Amino acid sequence: MGILLAKALQDFHAQGFVHCDLKPDNVTFDFSENGTARVAHIIDLGHTRRVGRTHLLNAAAANRPWYCRCFFDERPVSPACDVLALGYILQFLLDQMRCEYDVLETVLAMASKPRDEDRPSVMQVHDALVETLEGLEQQE
């Protein structure tokens, strides 16, 4: 699911947009008949901005961990803003699985860094998810 979400987010960013409110409630999946996730959909585009535009939210939104600091200080939004939210969603999924994966934990820690320039790209998150999945397959 994380790989599908990273791919959907990468495609979204390629269109020149930043979602600005990516969270578990704003992601849906299509599943195959056997229950395997096939496609991720990013929904609720109400806070979406073009890359480089500003987004000023009120202080009441400050307690939402998926919001980047630039949403409050009038800095231009970038794909790195959504990487913070992607890390939040992946941590949510990981918590639901009740498992530990060192590679994924490292990427999640990097994605949660407060400064945009310290976060990995969506592609780096995607690659770490693929590496984690391949590692699991080798363990079986």
mmCIF file of N, CA and C in Angstrom:
data_model
loop_
_atom_site.group_PDB
_atom_site.id
_atom_site.type_symbol
_atom_site.label_atom_id
_atom_site.label_comp_id
_atom_site.label_asym_id
_atom_site.label_seq_id
_atom_site.Cartn_x
_atom_site.Cartn_y
_atom_site.Cartn_z
ATOM 1 N N MET A 1 0.829 -1.191 0.000
ATOM 2 C CA MET A 1 0.000 0.000 0.000
ATOM 3 C C MET A 1 0.872 1.252 0.000
ATOM 4 N N GLY A 2 1.947 1.196 0.757
ATOM 5 C CA GLY A 2 2.846 2.343 0.801
ATOM 6 C C GLY A 2 3.494 2.632 -0.539
ATOM 7 N N ILE A 3 3.875 1.562 -1.250
ATOM 8 C CA ILE A 3 4.477 1.732 -2.576
ATOM 9 C C ILE A 3 3.471 2.363 -3.525
ATOM 10 N N LEU A 4 2.235 1.884 -3.490
ATOM 11 C CA LEU A 4 1.192 2.452 -4.354
ATOM 12 C C LEU A 4 0.937 3.918 -4.020
ATOM 13 N N LEU A 5 0.931 4.238 -2.734
ATOM 14 C CA LEU A 5 0.711 5.631 -2.332
ATOM 15 C C LEU A 5 1.873 6.513 -2.771
ATOM 16 N N ALA A 6 3.107 6.037 -2.600
ATOM 17 C CA ALA A 6 4.268 6.823 -3.030
ATOM 18 C C ALA A 6 4.213 7.075 -4.535
ATOM 19 N N LYS A 7 3.814 6.080 -5.303
ATOM 20 C CA LYS A 7 3.689 6.237 -6.761
ATOM 21 C C LYS A 7 2.595 7.253 -7.100
ATOM 22 N N ALA A 8 1.443 7.144 -6.442
ATOM 23 C CA ALA A 8 0.354 8.095 -6.696
ATOM 24 C C ALA A 8 0.786 9.519 -6.341
ATOM 25 N N LEU A 9 1.509 9.668 -5.248
ATOM 26 C CA LEU A 9 1.961 10.996 -4.827
ATOM 27 C C LEU A 9 3.001 11.542 -5.794
ATOM 28 N N GLN A 10 3.886 10.679 -6.263
ATOM 29 C CA GLN A 10 4.878 11.107 -7.241
ATOM 30 C C GLN A 10 4.185 11.593 -8.515
ATOM 31 N N ASP A 11 3.172 10.871 -8.974
ATOM 32 C CA ASP A 11 2.409 11.287 -10.151
ATOM 33 C C ASP A 11 1.690 12.616 -9.909
ATOM 34 N N PHE A 12 1.149 12.799 -8.711
ATOM 35 C CA PHE A 12 0.470 14.039 -8.338
ATOM 36 C C PHE A 12 1.448 15.212 -8.391
ATOM 37 N N HIS A 13 2.632 15.020 -7.804
ATOM 38 C CA HIS A 13 3.653 16.071 -7.811
ATOM 39 C C HIS A 13 4.135 16.372 -9.228
ATOM 40 N N ALA A 14 4.192 15.353 -10.085
ATOM 41 C CA ALA A 14 4.641 15.553 -11.460
ATOM 42 C C ALA A 14 3.703 16.493 -12.223
ATOM 43 N N GLN A 15 2.474 16.630 -11.753
ATOM 44 C CA GLN A 15 1.518 17.552 -12.360
ATOM 45 C C GLN A 15 1.687 18.979 -11.836
ATOM 46 N N GLY A 16 2.632 19.149 -10.884
ATOM 47 C CA GLY A 16 2.918 20.488 -10.375
ATOM 48 C C GLY A 16 2.135 20.886 -9.141
ATOM 49 N N PHE A 17 1.567 19.900 -8.433
ATOM 50 C CA PHE A 17 0.755 20.191 -7.261
ATOM 51 C C PHE A 17 1.336 19.604 -5.983
ATOM 52 N N VAL A 18 1.001 20.233 -4.856
ATOM 53 C CA VAL A 18 1.279 19.717 -3.509
ATOM 54 C C VAL A 18 -0.081 19.576 -2.832
ATOM 55 N N HIS A 19 -0.348 18.421 -2.241
ATOM 56 C CA HIS A 19 -1.675 18.151 -1.670
ATOM 57 C C HIS A 19 -1.954 19.036 -0.457
ATOM 58 N N CYS A 20 -1.000 19.155 0.445
ATOM 59 C CA CYS A 20 -1.070 20.016 1.633
ATOM 60 C C CYS A 20 -1.990 19.500 2.744
ATOM 61 N N ASP A 21 -2.683 18.390 2.548
ATOM 62 C CA ASP A 21 -3.528 17.829 3.616
ATOM 63 C C ASP A 21 -3.571 16.300 3.490
ATOM 64 N N LEU A 22 -2.441 15.715 3.131
ATOM 65 C CA LEU A 22 -2.369 14.275 2.962
ATOM 66 C C LEU A 22 -2.373 13.614 4.335
ATOM 67 N N LYS A 23 -3.304 12.708 4.535
ATOM 68 C CA LYS A 23 -3.462 11.980 5.797
ATOM 69 C C LYS A 23 -4.205 10.688 5.486
ATOM 70 N N PRO A 24 -4.270 9.753 6.411
ATOM 71 C CA PRO A 24 -4.940 8.477 6.119
ATOM 72 C C PRO A 24 -6.358 8.635 5.585
ATOM 73 N N ASP A 25 -7.095 9.592 6.070
ATOM 74 C CA ASP A 25 -8.473 9.797 5.609
ATOM 75 C C ASP A 25 -8.561 10.271 4.159
ATOM 76 N N ASN A 26 -7.463 10.775 3.615
ATOM 77 C CA ASN A 26 -7.474 11.326 2.264
ATOM 78 C C ASN A 26 -6.808 10.408 1.244
ATOM 79 N N VAL A 27 -6.750 9.133 1.573
ATOM 80 C CA VAL A 27 -6.206 8.131 0.657
ATOM 81 C C VAL A 27 -7.182 6.966 0.597
ATOM 82 N N THR A 28 -7.503 6.536 -0.605
ATOM 83 C CA THR A 28 -8.331 5.344 -0.793
ATOM 84 C C THR A 28 -7.571 4.390 -1.713
ATOM 85 N N PHE A 29 -7.975 3.127 -1.691
ATOM 86 C CA PHE A 29 -7.332 2.106 -2.519
ATOM 87 C C PHE A 29 -8.384 1.300 -3.252
ATOM 88 N N ASP A 30 -8.025 0.859 -4.453
ATOM 89 C CA ASP A 30 -8.795 -0.163 -5.156
ATOM 90 C C ASP A 30 -8.119 -1.491 -4.844
ATOM 91 N N PHE A 31 -8.923 -2.511 -4.565
ATOM 92 C CA PHE A 31 -8.384 -3.824 -4.223
ATOM 93 C C PHE A 31 -8.818 -4.855 -5.256
ATOM 94 N N SER A 32 -7.961 -5.842 -5.479
ATOM 95 C CA SER A 32 -8.313 -6.958 -6.362
ATOM 96 C C SER A 32 -9.258 -7.890 -5.612
ATOM 97 N N GLU A 33 -9.763 -8.887 -6.307
ATOM 98 C CA GLU A 33 -10.687 -9.833 -5.690
ATOM 99 C C GLU A 33 -10.049 -10.596 -4.528
ATOM 100 N N ASN A 34 -8.718 -10.791 -4.579
ATOM 101 C CA ASN A 34 -8.057 -11.520 -3.484
ATOM 102 C C ASN A 34 -7.623 -10.608 -2.335
ATOM 103 N N GLY A 35 -8.000 -9.326 -2.408
ATOM 104 C CA GLY A 35 -7.734 -8.406 -1.313
ATOM 105 C C GLY A 35 -6.426 -7.649 -1.413
ATOM 106 N N THR A 36 -5.721 -7.775 -2.520
ATOM 107 C CA THR A 36 -4.458 -7.067 -2.708
ATOM 108 C C THR A 36 -4.737 -5.648 -3.216
ATOM 109 N N ALA A 37 -4.100 -4.677 -2.590
ATOM 110 C CA ALA A 37 -4.246 -3.290 -3.054
ATOM 111 C C ALA A 37 -3.640 -3.173 -4.449
ATOM 112 N N ARG A 38 -4.382 -2.512 -5.358
ATOM 113 C CA ARG A 38 -3.928 -2.373 -6.738
ATOM 114 C C ARG A 38 -3.586 -0.932 -7.093
ATOM 115 N N VAL A 39 -4.371 0.011 -6.618
ATOM 116 C CA VAL A 39 -4.207 1.416 -6.990
ATOM 117 C C VAL A 39 -4.521 2.285 -5.777
ATOM 118 N N ALA A 40 -3.703 3.311 -5.568
ATOM 119 C CA ALA A 40 -3.968 4.302 -4.516
ATOM 120 C C ALA A 40 -4.553 5.548 -5.159
ATOM 121 N N HIS A 41 -5.525 6.139 -4.477
ATOM 122 C CA HIS A 41 -6.142 7.388 -4.939
ATOM 123 C C HIS A 41 -5.980 8.440 -3.849
ATOM 124 N N ILE A 42 -5.521 9.599 -4.246
ATOM 125 C CA ILE A 42 -5.403 10.729 -3.325
ATOM 126 C C ILE A 42 -6.655 11.575 -3.503
ATOM 127 N N ILE A 43 -7.372 11.793 -2.407
ATOM 128 C CA ILE A 43 -8.655 12.492 -2.481
ATOM 129 C C ILE A 43 -8.629 13.756 -1.627
ATOM 130 N N ASP A 44 -9.719 14.491 -1.638
ATOM 131 C CA ASP A 44 -9.910 15.729 -0.884
ATOM 132 C C ASP A 44 -8.819 16.738 -1.225
ATOM 133 N N LEU A 45 -8.990 17.394 -2.325
ATOM 134 C CA LEU A 45 -7.979 18.320 -2.851
ATOM 135 C C LEU A 45 -8.217 19.764 -2.429
ATOM 136 N N GLY A 46 -8.986 19.957 -1.371
ATOM 137 C CA GLY A 46 -9.356 21.301 -0.948
ATOM 138 C C GLY A 46 -8.217 22.208 -0.525
ATOM 139 N N HIS A 47 -7.121 21.642 -0.026
ATOM 140 C CA HIS A 47 -5.966 22.451 0.394
ATOM 141 C C HIS A 47 -4.845 22.445 -0.640
ATOM 142 N N THR A 48 -5.049 21.784 -1.765
ATOM 143 C CA THR A 48 -4.011 21.630 -2.781
ATOM 144 C C THR A 48 -3.551 22.988 -3.308
ATOM 145 N N ARG A 49 -2.227 23.080 -3.495
ATOM 146 C CA ARG A 49 -1.623 24.292 -4.057
ATOM 147 C C ARG A 49 -0.636 23.881 -5.137
ATOM 148 N N ARG A 50 -0.397 24.781 -6.065
ATOM 149 C CA ARG A 50 0.675 24.582 -7.040
ATOM 150 C C ARG A 50 2.012 24.677 -6.312
ATOM 151 N N VAL A 51 2.988 23.910 -6.768
ATOM 152 C CA VAL A 51 4.336 23.991 -6.212
ATOM 153 C C VAL A 51 4.800 25.437 -6.289
ATOM 154 N N GLY A 52 5.356 25.938 -5.188
ATOM 155 C CA GLY A 52 5.869 27.299 -5.140
ATOM 156 C C GLY A 52 4.902 28.330 -4.619
ATOM 157 N N ARG A 53 3.623 27.978 -4.516
ATOM 158 C CA ARG A 53 2.633 28.900 -3.944
ATOM 159 C C ARG A 53 2.690 28.816 -2.424
ATOM 160 N N THR A 54 2.064 29.747 -1.767
ATOM 161 C CA THR A 54 2.034 29.724 -0.299
ATOM 162 C C THR A 54 0.689 29.196 0.177
ATOM 163 N N HIS A 55 0.698 28.773 1.418
ATOM 164 C CA HIS A 55 -0.517 28.210 2.011
ATOM 165 C C HIS A 55 -0.499 28.611 3.480
ATOM 166 N N LEU A 56 -1.407 29.458 3.882
ATOM 167 C CA LEU A 56 -1.440 29.912 5.264
ATOM 168 C C LEU A 56 -2.664 29.334 5.960
ATOM 169 N N LEU A 57 -2.415 28.497 6.939
ATOM 170 C CA LEU A 57 -3.489 27.911 7.739
ATOM 171 C C LEU A 57 -3.580 28.630 9.067
ATOM 172 N N ASN A 58 -4.705 28.506 9.714
ATOM 173 C CA ASN A 58 -4.842 29.159 11.020
ATOM 174 C C ASN A 58 -4.179 28.321 12.110
ATOM 175 N N ALA A 59 -3.982 28.917 13.256
ATOM 176 C CA ALA A 59 -3.285 28.268 14.359
ATOM 177 C C ALA A 59 -4.028 27.042 14.874
ATOM 178 N N ALA A 60 -5.322 26.959 14.673
ATOM 179 C CA ALA A 60 -6.087 25.800 15.139
ATOM 180 C C ALA A 60 -5.644 24.519 14.447
ATOM 181 N N ALA A 61 -5.037 24.628 13.286
ATOM 182 C CA ALA A 61 -4.579 23.451 12.546
ATOM 183 C C ALA A 61 -3.184 23.002 12.972
ATOM 184 N N ALA A 62 -2.551 23.726 13.875
ATOM 185 C CA ALA A 62 -1.160 23.465 14.243
ATOM 186 C C ALA A 62 -0.938 22.108 14.890
ATOM 187 N N ASN A 63 -1.953 21.491 15.438
ATOM 188 C CA ASN A 63 -1.756 20.214 16.123
ATOM 189 C C ASN A 63 -1.876 19.018 15.180
ATOM 190 N N ARG A 64 -1.874 19.240 13.902
ATOM 191 C CA ARG A 64 -1.968 18.147 12.925
ATOM 192 C C ARG A 64 -0.556 17.793 12.454
ATOM 193 N N PRO A 65 -0.055 16.632 12.841
ATOM 194 C CA PRO A 65 1.347 16.300 12.568
ATOM 195 C C PRO A 65 1.677 16.119 11.092
ATOM 196 N N TRP A 66 0.690 16.009 10.227
ATOM 197 C CA TRP A 66 0.964 15.846 8.799
ATOM 198 C C TRP A 66 1.102 17.185 8.093
ATOM 199 N N TYR A 67 0.916 18.301 8.794
ATOM 200 C CA TYR A 67 1.087 19.616 8.181
ATOM 201 C C TYR A 67 2.535 20.078 8.319
ATOM 202 N N CYS A 68 3.090 20.514 7.215
ATOM 203 C CA CYS A 68 4.443 21.056 7.167
ATOM 204 C C CYS A 68 4.451 22.467 7.779
ATOM 205 N N ARG A 69 5.575 22.864 8.332
ATOM 206 C CA ARG A 69 5.688 24.200 8.946
ATOM 207 C C ARG A 69 5.426 25.326 7.932
ATOM 208 N N CYS A 70 5.735 25.086 6.659
ATOM 209 C CA CYS A 70 5.544 26.164 5.671
ATOM 210 C C CYS A 70 4.072 26.538 5.537
ATOM 211 N N PHE A 71 3.173 25.688 5.998
ATOM 212 C CA PHE A 71 1.752 26.003 5.929
ATOM 213 C C PHE A 71 1.387 27.131 6.889
ATOM 214 N N PHE A 72 2.252 27.379 7.850
ATOM 215 C CA PHE A 72 1.958 28.386 8.877
ATOM 216 C C PHE A 72 2.830 29.634 8.762
ATOM 217 N N ASP A 73 3.953 29.531 8.044
ATOM 218 C CA ASP A 73 4.859 30.685 8.002
ATOM 219 C C ASP A 73 5.002 31.298 6.606
ATOM 220 N N GLU A 74 4.072 30.982 5.716
ATOM 221 C CA GLU A 74 3.987 31.577 4.384
ATOM 222 C C GLU A 74 5.161 31.269 3.461
ATOM 223 N N ARG A 75 5.920 30.197 3.754
ATOM 224 C CA ARG A 75 6.953 29.763 2.808
ATOM 225 C C ARG A 75 6.275 29.029 1.656
ATOM 226 N N PRO A 76 6.871 29.027 0.467
ATOM 227 C CA PRO A 76 6.291 28.298 -0.664
ATOM 228 C C PRO A 76 6.233 26.800 -0.387
ATOM 229 N N VAL A 77 5.153 26.162 -0.816
ATOM 230 C CA VAL A 77 5.029 24.718 -0.623
ATOM 231 C C VAL A 77 5.831 23.988 -1.694
ATOM 232 N N SER A 78 6.282 22.800 -1.339
ATOM 233 C CA SER A 78 7.058 21.964 -2.252
ATOM 234 C C SER A 78 6.653 20.512 -2.018
ATOM 235 N N PRO A 79 7.055 19.600 -2.898
ATOM 236 C CA PRO A 79 6.753 18.189 -2.665
ATOM 237 C C PRO A 79 7.242 17.673 -1.312
ATOM 238 N N ALA A 80 8.294 18.284 -0.778
ATOM 239 C CA ALA A 80 8.795 17.868 0.540
ATOM 240 C C ALA A 80 7.734 18.027 1.631
ATOM 241 N N CYS A 81 6.816 18.966 1.428
ATOM 242 C CA CYS A 81 5.729 19.141 2.396
ATOM 243 C C CYS A 81 4.877 17.878 2.481
ATOM 244 N N ASP A 82 4.591 17.279 1.339
ATOM 245 C CA ASP A 82 3.792 16.055 1.327
ATOM 246 C C ASP A 82 4.582 14.841 1.802
ATOM 247 N N VAL A 83 5.918 14.889 1.721
ATOM 248 C CA VAL A 83 6.727 13.773 2.219
ATOM 249 C C VAL A 83 6.552 13.640 3.730
ATOM 250 N N LEU A 84 6.446 14.768 4.417
ATOM 251 C CA LEU A 84 6.177 14.722 5.857
ATOM 252 C C LEU A 84 4.875 13.968 6.115
ATOM 253 N N ALA A 85 3.852 14.271 5.341
ATOM 254 C CA ALA A 85 2.557 13.607 5.487
ATOM 255 C C ALA A 85 2.635 12.134 5.066
ATOM 256 N N LEU A 86 3.393 11.840 4.017
ATOM 257 C CA LEU A 86 3.586 10.452 3.589
ATOM 258 C C LEU A 86 4.225 9.649 4.710
ATOM 259 N N GLY A 87 5.214 10.217 5.361
ATOM 260 C CA GLY A 87 5.832 9.548 6.509
ATOM 261 C C GLY A 87 4.826 9.288 7.617
ATOM 262 N N TYR A 88 3.949 10.240 7.856
ATOM 263 C CA TYR A 88 2.901 10.081 8.871
ATOM 264 C C TYR A 88 1.979 8.915 8.517
ATOM 265 N N ILE A 89 1.575 8.837 7.246
ATOM 266 C CA ILE A 89 0.684 7.762 6.813
ATOM 267 C C ILE A 89 1.393 6.416 6.890
ATOM 268 N N LEU A 90 2.651 6.358 6.466
ATOM 269 C CA LEU A 90 3.390 5.097 6.531
ATOM 270 C C LEU A 90 3.574 4.644 7.973
ATOM 271 N N GLN A 91 3.818 5.597 8.873
ATOM 272 C CA GLN A 91 3.921 5.244 10.293
ATOM 273 C C GLN A 91 2.587 4.706 10.800
ATOM 274 N N PHE A 92 1.502 5.315 10.374
ATOM 275 C CA PHE A 92 0.164 4.847 10.730
ATOM 276 C C PHE A 92 -0.022 3.401 10.261
ATOM 277 N N LEU A 93 0.340 3.120 8.995
ATOM 278 C CA LEU A 93 0.222 1.762 8.469
ATOM 279 C C LEU A 93 1.117 0.786 9.232
ATOM 280 N N LEU A 94 2.333 1.204 9.513
ATOM 281 C CA LEU A 94 3.271 0.356 10.246
ATOM 282 C C LEU A 94 2.741 0.042 11.636
ATOM 283 N N ASP A 95 2.167 1.038 12.296
ATOM 284 C CA ASP A 95 1.585 0.818 13.627
ATOM 285 C C ASP A 95 0.439 -0.185 13.566
ATOM 286 N N GLN A 96 -0.328 -0.145 12.490
ATOM 287 C CA GLN A 96 -1.440 -1.086 12.338
ATOM 288 C C GLN A 96 -0.929 -2.511 12.127
ATOM 289 N N MET A 97 0.237 -2.633 11.490
ATOM 290 C CA MET A 97 0.803 -3.950 11.209
ATOM 291 C C MET A 97 1.491 -4.545 12.436
ATOM 292 N N ARG A 98 1.862 -3.687 13.376
ATOM 293 C CA ARG A 98 2.546 -4.118 14.587
ATOM 294 C C ARG A 98 3.818 -4.923 14.279
ATOM 295 N N CYS A 99 4.601 -4.409 13.335
ATOM 296 C CA CYS A 99 5.851 -5.043 12.928
ATOM 297 C C CYS A 99 6.953 -3.993 12.951
ATOM 298 N N GLU A 100 8.197 -4.461 12.919
ATOM 299 C CA GLU A 100 9.333 -3.553 12.879
ATOM 300 C C GLU A 100 10.189 -3.869 11.668
ATOM 301 N N TYR A 101 10.480 -2.860 10.885
ATOM 302 C CA TYR A 101 11.338 -2.988 9.729
ATOM 303 C C TYR A 101 12.355 -1.862 9.794
ATOM 304 N N ASP A 102 13.632 -2.208 9.973
ATOM 305 C CA ASP A 102 14.670 -1.206 10.181
ATOM 306 C C ASP A 102 14.771 -0.195 9.042
ATOM 307 N N VAL A 103 14.743 -0.661 7.790
ATOM 308 C CA VAL A 103 14.872 0.253 6.654
ATOM 309 C C VAL A 103 13.715 1.240 6.659
ATOM 310 N N LEU A 104 12.528 0.737 6.881
ATOM 311 C CA LEU A 104 11.351 1.603 6.881
ATOM 312 C C LEU A 104 11.388 2.584 8.047
ATOM 313 N N GLU A 105 11.806 2.120 9.202
ATOM 314 C CA GLU A 105 11.904 3.017 10.363
ATOM 315 C C GLU A 105 12.863 4.178 10.078
ATOM 316 N N THR A 106 13.967 3.888 9.403
ATOM 317 C CA THR A 106 14.940 4.926 9.060
ATOM 318 C C THR A 106 14.325 5.951 8.114
ATOM 319 N N VAL A 107 13.615 5.474 7.099
ATOM 320 C CA VAL A 107 12.978 6.381 6.140
ATOM 321 C C VAL A 107 11.905 7.220 6.830
ATOM 322 N N LEU A 108 11.125 6.596 7.707
ATOM 323 C CA LEU A 108 10.084 7.341 8.417
ATOM 324 C C LEU A 108 10.693 8.425 9.296
ATOM 325 N N ALA A 109 11.809 8.118 9.940
ATOM 326 C CA ALA A 109 12.486 9.131 10.756
ATOM 327 C C ALA A 109 12.959 10.289 9.880
ATOM 328 N N MET A 110 13.493 9.968 8.698
ATOM 329 C CA MET A 110 13.942 11.023 7.783
ATOM 330 C C MET A 110 12.765 11.832 7.260
ATOM 331 N N ALA A 111 11.647 11.176 6.940
ATOM 332 C CA ALA A 111 10.480 11.867 6.399
ATOM 333 C C ALA A 111 9.842 12.794 7.419
ATOM 334 N N SER A 112 10.091 12.538 8.690
ATOM 335 C CA SER A 112 9.492 13.339 9.761
ATOM 336 C C SER A 112 10.342 14.532 10.175
ATOM 337 N N LYS A 113 11.472 14.725 9.543
ATOM 338 C CA LYS A 113 12.341 15.846 9.912
ATOM 339 C C LYS A 113 11.623 17.172 9.661
ATOM 340 N N PRO A 114 11.821 18.140 10.544
ATOM 341 C CA PRO A 114 11.091 19.401 10.419
ATOM 342 C C PRO A 114 11.483 20.246 9.199
ATOM 343 N N ARG A 115 12.726 20.173 8.761
ATOM 344 C CA ARG A 115 13.172 21.007 7.642
ATOM 345 C C ARG A 115 12.950 20.271 6.324
ATOM 346 N N ASP A 116 12.322 20.939 5.363
ATOM 347 C CA ASP A 116 12.025 20.344 4.054
ATOM 348 C C ASP A 116 13.264 19.719 3.415
ATOM 349 N N GLU A 117 14.356 20.447 3.445
ATOM 350 C CA GLU A 117 15.565 19.992 2.749
ATOM 351 C C GLU A 117 16.207 18.757 3.391
ATOM 352 N N ASP A 118 15.796 18.408 4.604
ATOM 353 C CA ASP A 118 16.330 17.225 5.275
ATOM 354 C C ASP A 118 15.508 15.969 4.999
ATOM 355 N N ARG A 119 14.347 16.132 4.363
ATOM 356 C CA ARG A 119 13.474 14.990 4.087
ATOM 357 C C ARG A 119 13.866 14.305 2.784
ATOM 358 N N PRO A 120 13.622 12.991 2.681
ATOM 359 C CA PRO A 120 13.877 12.304 1.410
ATOM 360 C C PRO A 120 12.827 12.700 0.383
ATOM 361 N N SER A 121 13.119 12.412 -0.865
ATOM 362 C CA SER A 121 12.123 12.642 -1.916
ATOM 363 C C SER A 121 11.087 11.524 -1.867
ATOM 364 N N VAL A 122 9.983 11.718 -2.554
ATOM 365 C CA VAL A 122 8.969 10.670 -2.639
ATOM 366 C C VAL A 122 9.583 9.420 -3.265
ATOM 367 N N MET A 123 10.450 9.585 -4.266
ATOM 368 C CA MET A 123 11.092 8.440 -4.915
ATOM 369 C C MET A 123 11.990 7.679 -3.932
ATOM 370 N N GLN A 124 12.703 8.383 -3.062
ATOM 371 C CA GLN A 124 13.523 7.711 -2.054
ATOM 372 C C GLN A 124 12.657 6.914 -1.087
ATOM 373 N N VAL A 125 11.512 7.455 -0.714
ATOM 374 C CA VAL A 125 10.585 6.717 0.142
ATOM 375 C C VAL A 125 10.088 5.486 -0.599
ATOM 376 N N HIS A 126 9.699 5.660 -1.855
ATOM 377 C CA HIS A 126 9.235 4.544 -2.680
ATOM 378 C C HIS A 126 10.296 3.440 -2.728
ATOM 379 N N ASP A 127 11.546 3.818 -3.022
ATOM 380 C CA ASP A 127 12.620 2.829 -3.134
ATOM 381 C C ASP A 127 12.862 2.098 -1.815
ATOM 382 N N ALA A 128 12.767 2.802 -0.704
ATOM 383 C CA ALA A 128 12.935 2.156 0.608
ATOM 384 C C ALA A 128 11.807 1.161 0.874
ATOM 385 N N LEU A 129 10.601 1.496 0.449
ATOM 386 C CA LEU A 129 9.478 0.576 0.612
ATOM 387 C C LEU A 129 9.687 -0.681 -0.233
ATOM 388 N N VAL A 130 10.147 -0.494 -1.457
ATOM 389 C CA VAL A 130 10.434 -1.647 -2.331
ATOM 390 C C VAL A 130 11.524 -2.506 -1.708
ATOM 391 N N GLU A 131 12.584 -1.875 -1.190
ATOM 392 C CA GLU A 131 13.681 -2.609 -0.538
ATOM 393 C C GLU A 131 13.169 -3.393 0.665
ATOM 394 N N THR A 132 12.298 -2.794 1.439
ATOM 395 C CA THR A 132 11.724 -3.483 2.598
ATOM 396 C C THR A 132 10.915 -4.687 2.150
ATOM 397 N N LEU A 133 10.093 -4.502 1.140
ATOM 398 C CA LEU A 133 9.261 -5.600 0.631
ATOM 399 C C LEU A 133 10.122 -6.731 0.072
ATOM 400 N N GLU A 134 11.161 -6.379 -0.676
ATOM 401 C CA GLU A 134 12.051 -7.398 -1.221
ATOM 402 C C GLU A 134 12.758 -8.161 -0.101
ATOM 403 N N GLY A 135 13.139 -7.451 0.965
ATOM 404 C CA GLY A 135 13.749 -8.091 2.118
ATOM 405 C C GLY A 135 12.820 -9.079 2.791
ATOM 406 N N LEU A 136 11.550 -8.729 2.881
ATOM 407 C CA LEU A 136 10.565 -9.628 3.478
ATOM 408 C C LEU A 136 10.381 -10.875 2.634
ATOM 409 N N GLU A 137 10.353 -10.692 1.309
ATOM 410 C CA GLU A 137 10.193 -11.832 0.409
ATOM 411 C C GLU A 137 11.363 -12.792 0.526
ATOM 412 N N GLN A 138 12.582 -12.255 0.732
ATOM 413 C CA GLN A 138 13.755 -13.105 0.876
ATOM 414 C C GLN A 138 13.737 -13.877 2.187
ATOM 415 N N GLN A 139 13.088 -13.318 3.210
ATOM 416 C CA GLN A 139 13.010 -13.997 4.513
ATOM 417 C C GLN A 139 12.068 -15.184 4.481
ATOM 418 N N GLU A 140 11.100 -15.161 3.568
ATOM 419 C CA GLU A 140 10.096 -16.228 3.511
ATOM 420 C C GLU A 140 10.630 -17.495 2.912
#
